[in-house]
Short mmCIF file of C-alpha atoms in Angstrom, two decimals:
data_model
loop_
_atom_site.label_atom_id
_atom_site.label_comp_id
_atom_site.label_asym_id
_atom_site.label_seq_id
_atom_site.Cartn_x
_atom_site.Cartn_y
_atom_site.Cartn_z
CA MET A 28 -63.24 -139.48 36.23
CA GLY A 29 -65.25 -136.66 34.64
CA PRO A 30 -64.94 -135.26 31.12
CA GLY A 31 -62.96 -132.30 32.42
CA THR A 32 -60.12 -134.49 33.54
CA PRO A 33 -56.89 -133.81 31.65
CA PRO A 34 -55.99 -136.32 28.97
CA GLY A 35 -53.06 -137.70 30.94
CA GLU A 36 -55.26 -138.38 34.00
CA ARG A 37 -58.20 -140.04 32.18
CA ALA A 38 -58.66 -143.89 32.03
CA SER A 39 -57.19 -145.47 28.94
CA PRO A 40 -59.78 -147.30 26.66
CA VAL A 41 -57.58 -150.43 26.81
CA TRP A 42 -57.76 -150.41 30.55
CA ILE A 43 -61.50 -149.92 30.47
CA THR A 44 -61.92 -152.75 27.93
CA GLY A 45 -59.86 -155.02 30.09
CA ALA A 46 -61.87 -154.14 33.13
CA CYS A 47 -65.10 -154.83 31.25
CA GLY A 48 -63.78 -158.13 29.92
CA ALA A 49 -62.79 -159.25 33.42
CA ALA A 50 -66.23 -158.31 34.68
CA ALA A 51 -67.87 -160.26 31.81
CA VAL A 52 -65.79 -163.36 32.48
CA SER A 53 -66.62 -163.21 36.15
CA LEU A 54 -70.29 -162.86 35.31
CA TRP A 55 -70.08 -165.75 32.81
CA LEU A 56 -68.57 -167.98 35.42
CA GLN A 57 -71.37 -167.28 37.82
CA PRO A 58 -73.83 -170.16 38.04
CA TRP A 59 -76.65 -168.70 36.12
CA ARG A 60 -79.65 -170.96 36.22
CA GLU A 61 -81.75 -169.54 33.70
CA GLN A 62 -81.20 -168.93 30.00
CA GLU A 63 -82.69 -165.40 30.13
CA ALA A 64 -80.14 -164.26 32.60
CA ARG A 65 -77.37 -165.23 30.24
CA LEU A 66 -79.00 -163.29 27.44
CA VAL A 67 -79.22 -160.23 29.68
CA TRP A 68 -75.61 -160.59 30.45
CA LEU A 69 -74.75 -160.92 26.82
CA ALA A 70 -76.73 -157.82 25.91
CA TRP A 71 -75.07 -155.90 28.67
CA LEU A 72 -71.71 -157.08 27.43
CA LEU A 73 -72.48 -155.96 23.90
CA CYS A 74 -73.60 -152.57 25.14
CA LEU A 75 -70.49 -152.33 27.19
CA LEU A 76 -68.32 -153.15 24.19
CA ALA A 77 -70.13 -150.60 22.05
CA ALA A 78 -69.76 -147.96 24.71
CA THR A 79 -66.10 -148.87 25.05
CA PHE A 80 -65.59 -148.52 21.30
CA LEU A 81 -67.34 -145.20 21.20
CA TRP A 82 -65.42 -143.98 24.18
CA GLN A 83 -62.11 -145.13 22.71
CA ARG A 84 -62.83 -143.40 19.39
CA GLN A 85 -63.74 -140.21 21.20
CA TRP A 86 -60.61 -140.43 23.25
CA LEU A 87 -58.46 -140.93 20.19
CA ARG A 88 -60.09 -137.98 18.48
CA ARG A 89 -59.53 -135.80 21.51
CA ALA A 90 -55.95 -136.96 21.83
CA ALA A 91 -55.37 -136.17 18.16
CA LEU A 92 -57.04 -132.81 18.60
CA GLU A 93 -54.93 -132.06 21.63
CA ARG A 94 -51.79 -133.05 19.74
CA ARG A 95 -52.81 -130.80 16.88
CA LEU A 96 -53.52 -128.00 19.37
CA ALA A 97 -50.18 -128.59 21.04
CA ARG A 98 -48.42 -128.52 17.69
CA ARG A 99 -50.36 -125.42 16.72
CA HIS A 100 -49.53 -123.84 20.07
CA ALA A 101 -45.89 -124.69 19.57
CA LEU A 102 -46.03 -123.35 16.02
CA THR A 103 -47.80 -120.23 17.22
CA HIS A 104 -45.20 -119.82 19.93
CA ARG A 105 -42.40 -120.19 17.41
CA ASN A 106 -44.14 -117.79 15.08
CA ALA A 107 -44.63 -115.36 17.93
CA GLN A 108 -40.95 -115.63 18.76
CA LYS A 109 -40.09 -115.05 15.13
CA VAL A 110 -42.51 -112.13 15.00
CA GLN A 111 -41.05 -110.77 18.24
CA ALA A 112 -37.54 -111.21 16.91
CA ARG A 113 -38.52 -109.50 13.65
CA TYR A 114 -40.30 -106.80 15.64
CA ASP A 115 -37.22 -106.32 17.81
CA LYS A 116 -35.06 -106.19 14.70
CA LEU A 117 -37.40 -103.72 13.07
CA ARG A 118 -37.54 -101.77 16.31
CA ARG A 119 -33.78 -101.63 16.45
CA ARG A 120 -33.70 -100.55 12.82
CA LEU A 121 -36.36 -97.94 13.55
CA ASP A 122 -34.44 -96.71 16.57
CA ALA A 123 -31.27 -96.59 14.50
CA ALA A 124 -33.18 -94.81 11.74
CA ASN A 125 -34.61 -92.35 14.29
CA ALA A 126 -31.15 -91.79 15.72
CA SER A 127 -29.78 -91.28 12.21
CA LEU A 128 -32.68 -88.96 11.46
CA LEU A 129 -32.04 -87.00 14.63
CA ASP A 130 -28.32 -86.92 13.84
CA ALA A 131 -29.09 -85.82 10.29
CA ARG A 132 -31.48 -83.20 11.61
CA SER A 133 -28.84 -82.00 14.03
CA ARG A 134 -26.27 -81.87 11.23
CA ALA A 135 -28.82 -80.08 9.06
CA LEU A 136 -29.41 -77.51 11.81
CA GLN A 137 -25.66 -77.09 12.26
CA ALA A 138 -25.26 -76.76 8.51
CA ARG A 139 -28.05 -74.19 8.48
CA GLU A 140 -26.37 -72.27 11.27
CA ARG A 141 -23.11 -72.41 9.34
CA VAL A 142 -24.89 -71.22 6.21
CA LEU A 143 -26.44 -68.36 8.19
CA GLN A 144 -23.04 -67.53 9.67
CA LEU A 145 -21.50 -67.63 6.21
CA GLU A 146 -24.27 -65.39 4.88
CA GLN A 147 -23.68 -63.00 7.77
CA LEU A 148 -19.93 -63.05 7.14
CA LEU A 149 -20.51 -62.46 3.44
CA GLN A 150 -22.83 -59.54 4.23
CA GLU A 151 -20.29 -58.11 6.65
CA ARG A 152 -17.58 -58.60 4.04
CA GLU A 153 -19.71 -56.87 1.42
CA ARG A 154 -20.36 -54.00 3.81
CA ALA A 155 -16.66 -53.82 4.69
CA THR A 156 -15.74 -53.92 1.01
CA ALA A 157 -18.26 -51.20 0.25
CA ARG A 158 -16.93 -49.17 3.19
CA LEU A 159 -13.34 -49.61 2.03
CA ALA A 160 -14.34 -48.59 -1.49
CA GLU A 161 -16.11 -45.58 -0.01
CA LEU A 162 -13.11 -44.66 2.13
CA ALA A 163 -10.85 -45.09 -0.87
CA THR A 164 -12.73 -42.34 -2.69
CA GLN A 165 -14.22 -40.31 0.17
CA ASP A 166 -12.77 -37.90 2.70
CA ALA A 167 -13.43 -39.07 6.26
CA VAL A 168 -14.06 -35.58 7.71
CA THR A 169 -16.14 -33.81 5.08
CA ARG A 170 -17.65 -36.84 3.26
CA LEU A 171 -16.61 -35.23 -0.01
CA VAL A 172 -14.63 -37.15 -2.60
CA ASN A 173 -10.92 -37.28 -1.90
CA ARG A 174 -7.83 -36.58 -3.98
CA ASP A 175 -7.84 -39.91 -5.82
CA ALA A 176 -11.49 -39.52 -6.84
CA ILE A 177 -10.84 -35.97 -8.05
CA LEU A 178 -7.98 -37.13 -10.26
CA GLN A 179 -10.09 -40.03 -11.57
CA GLN A 180 -12.91 -37.62 -12.40
CA LEU A 181 -10.50 -35.34 -14.24
CA GLU A 182 -8.91 -38.22 -16.15
CA SER A 183 -12.34 -39.54 -17.14
CA ALA A 184 -13.44 -36.11 -18.36
CA ILE A 185 -10.24 -35.66 -20.38
CA THR A 186 -10.44 -39.18 -21.83
CA ALA A 187 -14.06 -38.57 -22.86
CA GLY A 188 -12.94 -35.56 -24.88
CA GLY A 189 -14.16 -32.93 -22.43
CA ARG A 190 -12.47 -29.69 -21.45
CA PRO A 191 -12.71 -29.60 -17.65
CA CYS A 192 -11.63 -26.70 -15.49
CA VAL A 193 -10.11 -26.86 -12.01
CA LEU A 194 -10.75 -24.42 -9.16
CA PHE A 195 -8.24 -24.84 -6.33
CA ILE A 196 -9.63 -23.39 -3.08
CA ASP A 197 -7.25 -22.67 -0.20
CA LEU A 198 -8.77 -21.43 3.07
CA ASP A 199 -7.33 -18.34 4.77
CA ARG A 200 -7.00 -18.11 8.57
CA PHE A 201 -8.07 -21.72 9.03
CA LYS A 202 -4.91 -22.52 10.99
CA GLU A 203 -5.71 -19.67 13.38
CA VAL A 204 -9.15 -21.16 14.05
CA ASN A 205 -7.68 -24.64 14.39
CA ASP A 206 -5.02 -23.50 16.85
CA ALA A 207 -7.31 -21.26 18.88
CA MET A 208 -10.42 -23.49 19.07
CA GLY A 209 -8.99 -26.98 18.64
CA HIS A 210 -9.01 -29.63 15.95
CA PHE A 211 -12.63 -30.68 16.58
CA SER A 212 -13.79 -27.14 15.89
CA GLY A 213 -11.52 -27.13 12.85
CA ASP A 214 -13.31 -30.24 11.58
CA VAL A 215 -16.65 -28.48 12.10
CA VAL A 216 -15.37 -25.59 9.98
CA LEU A 217 -14.24 -27.97 7.24
CA ARG A 218 -17.62 -29.71 7.18
CA GLN A 219 -19.54 -26.44 6.98
CA VAL A 220 -17.24 -25.13 4.25
CA SER A 221 -17.64 -28.37 2.27
CA LYS A 222 -21.43 -28.06 2.40
CA ARG A 223 -21.28 -24.45 1.21
CA LEU A 224 -18.92 -25.27 -1.63
CA LYS A 225 -21.08 -28.18 -2.74
CA SER A 226 -24.19 -26.02 -2.64
CA ALA A 227 -22.54 -23.11 -4.47
CA LEU A 228 -21.15 -25.38 -7.19
CA GLY A 229 -24.45 -27.24 -7.63
CA THR A 230 -24.69 -29.36 -10.76
CA GLN A 231 -21.89 -27.54 -12.54
CA GLY A 232 -19.25 -29.97 -11.34
CA LEU A 233 -17.71 -31.95 -8.51
CA VAL A 234 -16.05 -30.61 -5.38
CA GLY A 235 -13.73 -32.61 -3.13
CA ARG A 236 -11.19 -32.16 -0.39
CA TRP A 237 -7.63 -32.17 -1.62
CA GLY A 238 -6.06 -32.20 1.84
CA GLY A 239 -5.71 -30.02 4.95
CA ASP A 240 -7.60 -26.78 4.30
CA GLU A 241 -7.54 -27.20 0.51
CA PHE A 242 -10.47 -28.10 -1.74
CA VAL A 243 -10.64 -28.74 -5.48
CA ALA A 244 -13.68 -28.21 -7.70
CA VAL A 245 -13.84 -29.87 -11.12
CA VAL A 246 -16.10 -27.92 -13.48
CA ALA A 247 -17.51 -29.85 -16.41
CA GLY A 248 -17.73 -28.35 -19.86
CA ALA A 249 -15.76 -25.36 -21.03
CA PRO A 250 -17.21 -22.11 -19.61
CA ASP A 251 -15.65 -18.89 -20.81
CA ASP A 252 -13.14 -17.02 -18.65
CA ALA A 253 -15.68 -14.54 -17.31
CA ALA A 254 -18.13 -17.27 -16.25
CA LEU A 255 -15.34 -19.31 -14.69
CA LEU A 256 -14.01 -16.37 -12.68
CA MET A 257 -17.56 -15.51 -11.60
CA LEU A 258 -18.02 -19.08 -10.36
CA ALA A 259 -14.70 -18.88 -8.49
CA GLN A 260 -15.82 -15.63 -6.83
CA GLY A 261 -19.11 -17.31 -5.87
CA LEU A 262 -17.23 -20.15 -4.16
CA ARG A 263 -15.00 -17.68 -2.34
CA GLN A 264 -17.98 -15.64 -1.14
CA ALA A 265 -19.73 -18.79 0.05
CA VAL A 266 -16.72 -19.57 2.22
CA SER A 267 -16.30 -16.03 3.56
CA ALA A 268 -19.79 -15.83 5.11
CA PRO A 269 -19.76 -16.15 8.95
CA LEU A 270 -19.67 -19.69 10.35
CA ASN A 271 -21.29 -20.87 13.57
CA VAL A 272 -18.81 -23.01 15.48
CA GLY A 273 -19.85 -24.03 18.97
CA GLY A 274 -22.06 -20.97 19.33
CA GLN A 275 -19.29 -18.62 18.21
CA SER A 276 -19.26 -16.66 14.97
CA VAL A 277 -16.14 -17.45 12.97
CA ARG A 278 -15.06 -15.76 9.75
CA ILE A 279 -12.55 -17.19 7.35
CA ASP A 280 -11.80 -16.46 3.72
CA ALA A 281 -10.35 -18.30 0.76
CA CYS A 282 -8.10 -17.84 -2.23
CA VAL A 283 -9.03 -19.56 -5.48
CA GLY A 284 -6.69 -20.61 -8.27
CA VAL A 285 -8.18 -21.29 -11.71
CA ALA A 286 -6.83 -23.56 -14.45
CA ARG A 287 -8.42 -25.02 -17.58
CA TYR A 288 -7.69 -27.94 -19.89
CA PRO A 289 -5.75 -28.12 -22.17
CA GLU A 290 -4.28 -24.61 -21.99
CA HIS A 291 -2.88 -25.02 -18.48
CA GLY A 292 -2.16 -28.74 -18.33
CA ASP A 293 -2.35 -31.77 -20.59
CA ASP A 294 -3.35 -34.26 -17.87
CA ALA A 295 -5.12 -34.32 -14.53
CA GLN A 296 -2.07 -33.86 -12.32
CA ALA A 297 -0.64 -31.07 -14.43
CA LEU A 298 -3.99 -29.28 -14.39
CA VAL A 299 -4.28 -29.46 -10.60
CA ARG A 300 -0.66 -28.38 -10.24
CA SER A 301 -1.34 -25.31 -12.36
CA ALA A 302 -4.37 -24.42 -10.25
CA ASP A 303 -2.24 -24.87 -7.12
CA MET A 304 0.36 -22.46 -8.51
CA ALA A 305 -2.40 -19.96 -9.20
CA VAL A 306 -3.80 -20.20 -5.67
CA TYR A 307 -0.30 -19.76 -4.21
CA ALA A 308 0.08 -16.58 -6.24
CA ALA A 309 -3.37 -15.47 -5.06
CA LYS A 310 -2.32 -15.91 -1.42
CA ASN A 311 0.75 -13.76 -2.08
CA ASP A 312 -1.53 -11.09 -3.54
CA GLY A 313 -3.55 -11.02 -0.32
CA ARG A 314 -6.42 -12.87 1.31
CA GLY A 315 -9.66 -13.45 -0.47
CA CYS A 316 -8.27 -13.34 -4.03
CA VAL A 317 -9.06 -15.23 -7.23
CA ARG A 318 -6.16 -15.81 -9.61
CA PRO A 319 -6.16 -17.56 -13.00
CA PHE A 320 -3.10 -19.53 -13.99
CA GLU A 321 -0.37 -17.78 -15.98
CA ALA A 322 2.71 -19.20 -17.63
CA ALA A 323 4.94 -17.06 -15.41
CA LEU A 324 3.59 -18.88 -12.37
CA ALA A 325 5.17 -22.12 -13.55
CA GLU A 326 8.54 -20.40 -13.74
CA ARG A 327 7.98 -18.94 -10.27
CA SER A 328 7.03 -22.35 -8.91
CA GLN A 329 10.11 -23.90 -10.45
CA ARG A 330 12.20 -21.15 -8.89
CA ARG A 331 10.68 -21.86 -5.45
CA TYR A 332 11.41 -25.55 -5.87
CA GLU A 333 15.04 -24.85 -6.80
CA ILE A 334 15.47 -22.54 -3.81
CA ALA A 335 13.94 -25.12 -1.46
CA GLN A 336 16.28 -27.80 -2.78
CA ALA A 337 19.30 -25.49 -2.50
CA LEU A 338 18.37 -24.58 1.08
CA ARG A 339 18.31 -28.25 2.08
CA SER A 340 21.84 -28.80 0.84
CA ALA A 341 23.30 -25.38 1.72
CA ASN A 342 26.34 -25.08 4.00
CA PRO A 343 25.71 -22.00 6.19
CA ASP A 344 29.40 -21.39 6.93
CA ARG A 345 30.27 -21.27 3.21
CA GLU A 346 27.17 -19.84 1.54
CA PHE A 347 25.61 -17.47 4.11
CA ARG A 348 26.99 -14.32 5.64
CA LEU A 349 25.73 -11.63 7.99
CA GLU A 350 25.55 -7.89 7.42
CA PHE A 351 24.63 -5.27 9.98
CA GLN A 352 22.67 -2.05 9.53
CA PRO A 353 22.85 0.72 12.15
CA LEU A 354 19.91 2.03 14.16
CA THR A 355 20.55 5.64 15.16
CA SER A 356 19.00 7.83 17.84
CA LEU A 357 17.11 10.72 16.21
CA ARG A 358 17.73 12.93 19.24
CA ASP A 359 21.54 12.88 19.51
CA GLY A 360 22.68 10.81 16.47
CA ARG A 361 24.25 8.17 18.71
CA LEU A 362 24.48 4.56 17.49
CA HIS A 363 21.82 2.61 19.30
CA ALA A 364 21.88 -0.87 17.75
CA MET A 365 22.86 -2.94 14.74
CA GLU A 366 20.26 -5.05 12.97
CA THR A 367 21.43 -8.40 11.65
CA LEU A 368 20.66 -9.04 7.98
CA LEU A 369 21.16 -12.44 6.34
CA ARG A 370 22.69 -12.74 2.87
CA TRP A 371 22.89 -15.90 0.74
CA ASN A 372 25.21 -16.60 -2.15
CA SER A 373 24.12 -20.07 -3.28
CA ARG A 374 26.59 -22.38 -5.04
CA SER A 375 23.95 -23.37 -7.59
CA LEU A 376 21.69 -20.29 -7.77
CA GLY A 377 24.05 -17.41 -7.07
CA THR A 378 22.82 -14.46 -4.99
CA VAL A 379 19.28 -14.96 -3.67
CA ALA A 380 17.39 -12.08 -2.03
CA PRO A 381 16.19 -12.56 1.57
CA ALA A 382 12.62 -11.69 0.55
CA GLU A 383 12.78 -14.65 -1.82
CA PHE A 384 14.40 -17.38 0.24
CA ILE A 385 13.26 -16.64 3.82
CA PRO A 386 9.53 -17.40 3.20
CA ILE A 387 10.55 -20.65 1.51
CA ALA A 388 12.85 -21.48 4.41
CA GLU A 389 9.93 -20.94 6.80
CA GLU A 390 7.63 -23.18 4.76
CA SER A 391 10.20 -25.97 4.40
CA GLY A 392 11.44 -25.81 8.01
CA ALA A 393 14.98 -24.93 6.96
CA ILE A 394 14.62 -21.71 8.97
CA ILE A 395 15.09 -23.69 12.20
CA GLY A 396 18.71 -24.63 11.60
CA LEU A 397 19.45 -21.48 9.64
CA GLY A 398 17.98 -19.25 12.36
CA ARG A 399 20.02 -21.04 15.01
CA TRP A 400 23.17 -20.39 12.95
CA VAL A 401 22.28 -16.69 12.51
CA LEU A 402 21.67 -16.28 16.23
CA GLY A 403 25.02 -17.81 17.15
CA GLN A 404 26.97 -15.82 14.55
CA ALA A 405 25.29 -12.52 15.48
CA CYS A 406 26.01 -12.95 19.18
CA ALA A 407 29.61 -13.92 18.47
CA ALA A 408 30.09 -10.85 16.24
CA ALA A 409 28.48 -8.47 18.74
CA ALA A 410 30.61 -9.81 21.57
CA GLY A 411 33.71 -8.60 19.71
CA TRP A 412 32.51 -5.08 18.96
CA PRO A 413 34.78 -2.46 20.56
CA GLY A 414 33.76 0.45 22.71
CA GLU A 415 32.70 1.09 26.27
CA VAL A 416 29.04 1.36 25.25
CA ALA A 417 28.79 -1.30 22.55
CA PRO A 418 25.54 -1.24 20.58
CA ILE A 419 22.73 -3.73 20.86
CA VAL A 420 22.56 -6.48 18.24
CA SER A 421 19.08 -7.06 16.83
CA VAL A 422 18.15 -10.45 15.30
CA ASN A 423 14.97 -11.16 13.36
CA VAL A 424 13.22 -14.35 14.47
CA SER A 425 10.63 -16.26 12.47
CA VAL A 426 7.33 -17.28 14.03
CA VAL A 427 8.32 -20.88 13.19
CA GLN A 428 11.35 -20.53 15.47
CA MET A 429 9.46 -18.65 18.14
CA LEU A 430 6.81 -21.32 18.59
CA ARG A 431 9.35 -24.11 19.12
CA SER A 432 9.71 -25.15 22.72
CA ASP A 433 13.54 -25.27 22.46
CA PHE A 434 13.94 -21.71 21.14
CA PRO A 435 14.69 -20.08 24.53
CA GLY A 436 17.34 -22.78 24.99
CA ASP A 437 18.88 -21.87 21.62
CA VAL A 438 19.07 -18.21 22.69
CA SER A 439 20.63 -19.13 26.03
CA ALA A 440 23.20 -21.38 24.33
CA ALA A 441 24.13 -18.61 21.86
CA LEU A 442 24.65 -16.13 24.70
CA GLN A 443 26.75 -18.54 26.72
CA SER A 444 28.96 -19.64 23.83
CA SER A 445 29.62 -16.05 22.70
CA GLY A 446 29.86 -14.44 26.14
CA LEU A 447 27.44 -11.70 25.06
CA SER A 448 25.38 -10.04 27.79
CA ALA A 449 21.68 -10.80 27.47
CA HIS A 450 20.70 -7.10 27.62
CA ARG A 451 22.70 -6.50 24.42
CA LEU A 452 20.58 -8.97 22.42
CA GLU A 453 17.27 -7.83 20.94
CA VAL A 454 14.89 -10.33 19.34
CA GLU A 455 12.65 -8.92 16.61
CA VAL A 456 9.36 -10.64 15.85
CA THR A 457 6.90 -9.52 13.21
CA GLU A 458 3.45 -8.41 14.27
CA SER A 459 1.93 -11.45 12.52
CA VAL A 460 3.38 -13.66 15.25
CA PHE A 461 0.52 -12.55 17.53
CA ALA A 462 -1.98 -14.34 15.29
CA ALA A 463 -0.32 -17.67 16.12
CA ASP A 464 -0.66 -19.82 19.23
CA ALA A 465 -1.07 -17.21 21.98
CA GLN A 466 -0.12 -19.45 24.91
CA ARG A 467 3.06 -20.83 23.34
CA LEU A 468 4.05 -17.36 22.14
CA GLU A 469 3.55 -15.84 25.57
CA ALA A 470 5.56 -18.65 27.17
CA ALA A 471 8.44 -18.19 24.70
CA LEU A 472 8.58 -14.41 25.05
CA GLY A 473 8.29 -14.74 28.83
CA ALA A 474 11.28 -17.09 28.84
CA LEU A 475 13.27 -14.57 26.77
CA ARG A 476 12.36 -11.78 29.17
CA ALA A 477 13.52 -13.97 32.06
CA LEU A 478 16.92 -14.30 30.35
CA GLY A 479 17.13 -10.50 30.10
CA VAL A 480 16.80 -10.39 26.30
CA ARG A 481 15.12 -7.34 24.74
CA ILE A 482 11.99 -7.77 22.55
CA ALA A 483 10.97 -5.60 19.59
CA ILE A 484 7.86 -5.78 17.39
CA ASP A 485 8.75 -5.42 13.70
CA ASP A 486 6.39 -4.04 11.00
CA PHE A 487 4.09 -2.61 13.66
CA GLY A 488 0.72 -1.45 12.33
CA THR A 489 0.63 -3.76 9.31
CA GLY A 490 -0.88 -6.91 10.79
CA TYR A 491 -2.47 -8.32 13.90
CA SER A 492 -2.22 -5.70 16.64
CA SER A 493 -2.65 -6.58 20.27
CA LEU A 494 -2.02 -3.82 22.76
CA ALA A 495 -2.50 -6.32 25.56
CA TYR A 496 0.68 -8.12 24.48
CA LEU A 497 2.65 -4.87 24.46
CA HIS A 498 1.85 -4.45 28.13
CA ARG A 499 1.83 -8.07 29.34
CA LEU A 500 5.06 -9.09 27.60
CA GLN A 501 6.93 -5.87 28.41
CA VAL A 502 7.99 -5.18 24.85
CA ASP A 503 11.01 -2.85 24.57
CA ALA A 504 10.41 -1.32 21.14
CA VAL A 505 8.03 -1.15 18.20
CA LYS A 506 9.26 -0.59 14.65
CA ILE A 507 7.16 1.49 12.27
CA ASP A 508 6.95 -0.22 8.90
CA GLN A 509 8.73 1.59 6.08
CA SER A 510 5.49 1.76 4.05
CA PHE A 511 4.24 4.36 6.55
CA VAL A 512 7.57 6.21 6.52
CA ARG A 513 7.39 6.60 2.74
CA ARG A 514 4.05 8.38 3.14
CA ILE A 515 5.21 10.60 5.97
CA ASP A 516 4.76 13.69 3.79
CA GLY A 517 1.05 12.96 3.41
CA GLU A 518 -1.61 13.51 5.99
CA ALA A 519 -2.56 9.82 6.26
CA GLY A 520 1.02 8.64 6.75
CA CYS A 521 1.71 11.36 9.27
CA SER A 522 -1.41 10.46 11.27
CA ILE A 523 -0.46 6.76 11.40
CA VAL A 524 3.08 7.54 12.61
CA THR A 525 1.71 9.94 15.20
CA ALA A 526 -0.70 7.27 16.48
CA ILE A 527 2.06 4.66 16.75
CA VAL A 528 4.32 7.10 18.60
CA SER A 529 1.47 7.86 21.00
CA ILE A 530 0.96 4.17 21.68
CA ALA A 531 4.66 3.61 22.26
CA ARG A 532 4.88 6.51 24.71
CA SER A 533 1.81 5.36 26.61
CA PHE A 534 3.48 1.99 27.18
CA GLY A 535 6.90 3.53 27.86
CA ILE A 536 8.66 1.76 24.98
CA ALA A 537 10.95 2.98 22.22
CA CYS A 538 9.63 3.80 18.73
CA VAL A 539 11.82 2.92 15.72
CA ALA A 540 11.20 4.08 12.14
CA GLU A 541 12.38 1.78 9.31
CA GLY A 542 13.31 2.79 5.77
CA VAL A 543 14.52 6.34 6.46
CA GLU A 544 16.19 7.41 3.21
CA SER A 545 16.16 11.23 3.20
CA ALA A 546 16.83 14.20 5.42
CA GLU A 547 13.21 15.31 5.07
CA GLN A 548 11.98 12.03 6.44
CA TYR A 549 14.51 12.17 9.24
CA LEU A 550 13.45 15.67 10.29
CA LYS A 551 9.74 14.88 10.10
CA LEU A 552 10.11 11.71 12.13
CA ARG A 553 12.12 13.51 14.80
CA GLU A 554 9.46 16.22 14.87
CA LEU A 555 6.73 13.59 15.43
CA GLY A 556 8.65 12.16 18.37
CA VAL A 557 10.16 9.00 16.87
CA ASP A 558 13.10 7.84 19.00
CA ILE A 559 15.26 5.83 16.62
CA GLY A 560 15.74 5.70 12.85
CA GLN A 561 16.99 2.98 10.50
CA GLY A 562 17.67 3.21 6.78
CA TRP A 563 20.11 4.18 4.09
CA TYR A 564 20.11 7.77 5.31
CA PHE A 565 22.02 6.58 8.41
CA GLY A 566 24.04 3.83 6.78
CA ARG A 567 23.91 0.88 4.43
CA PRO A 568 24.30 -2.69 5.66
CA MET A 569 27.93 -3.60 6.26
CA PRO A 570 29.77 -6.87 6.83
CA ALA A 571 30.96 -5.86 10.28
CA LEU A 572 31.03 -2.86 12.59
CA VAL A 573 33.92 -0.59 11.59
#
């Protein structure tokens, strides 16, 4: 057995000692003859015992070493297992920590996204709030301040001890542009006008849109009357310059009402109301006017309000009545027609003149029902007039009625209920009706012509003249305004009447002169070729045909 033999396979020292002892005994029992041989044997035996001792000690050392190595190996193995277990535990903790870290990172990213979303929502909310605040004080079309901002500005100026002035600007002919060119073009006009007003006012105050075609300028300080009126004229002139709308040149004008604090109002609303009264009076004076507020305007405004309220509650059958004024042929003196005139005896206001309540009825819309009542009553009265050749009944119709789609139906219903022949009904429209919606007007008049109703143009020569309509709509008569008849003795009045008569003859229609009050006028009109006359010279209005 070599030294590389494993400890379990090597010879035990006990076994080797035994083997050596057996060999020594067998050698001792041999018949040695000489003493020297025994000594050799003894020396060999001693050497053998020494070698055995040395070998046994070495074996024991190696066995102890191997046991220590085995124990160390076992300990190392256990330590390795412990280390592995600790490593696995730490690894699991690390993995869990990494997972938690990743989860925390994911939550942090989600939180960041939520924060960014919240910041975006807050920014959008701030923008929306700013936009709402802007819309609350700004007009959407013109980008000027609106009514609320104007009143706030006035209140602030009054509270601060200032003496602000208000210029109320109302556009003329804007509705015509809006109806003819459309609402988009109307918005273009409003934007251009707003820029001009803002530029003309400059740093002297604030201009805003009050509503519709109305603007209000608040002038800071307390300029004298002359300077304030000059500023108002400057604003009006800025508006009246030609406008470029879609490549077309458009001209409008404006009326301006002027009011100052505290003479014309002790708060913002009262001041604006006074300026509004002034601009309404300016529009009655004519287009393109500037009018300062006067105390009488408040009384007039109150009167208009009372009339409007009375019209809303009026009972036509009890408060209104019809009168008829004759229209007489200037050639043979024969009765040609009877014009219907409306009279109002209000329960609360007493007698109210037509020139006073009819414009208010048109503005408030009360003219619709009232006009329908007049039409029915006039047809019913005319149907009962005696005579083989009963006269025509003439009824004045407002442009508000004319532009309603159901107006031809109202006329047809009045004719059917009364039994009056359509050719005996004549509808009078003022010349200003031609400045309204041309298509709707032409459709309405065409429907009346289809029914057989006659059409007359009242106040001819005082407003919007359109010879094309006289021909296309087959108008039956034109009525010369009484303002021309009053000047018939002068050269200018005579020339105007002659021109109107010439136009009427060229179109083959009758010519009627209004306001004939004297024999001289009658003779002159007949000389100029006027066909029919109307006025106190021929007869005053009467309740019914006698």
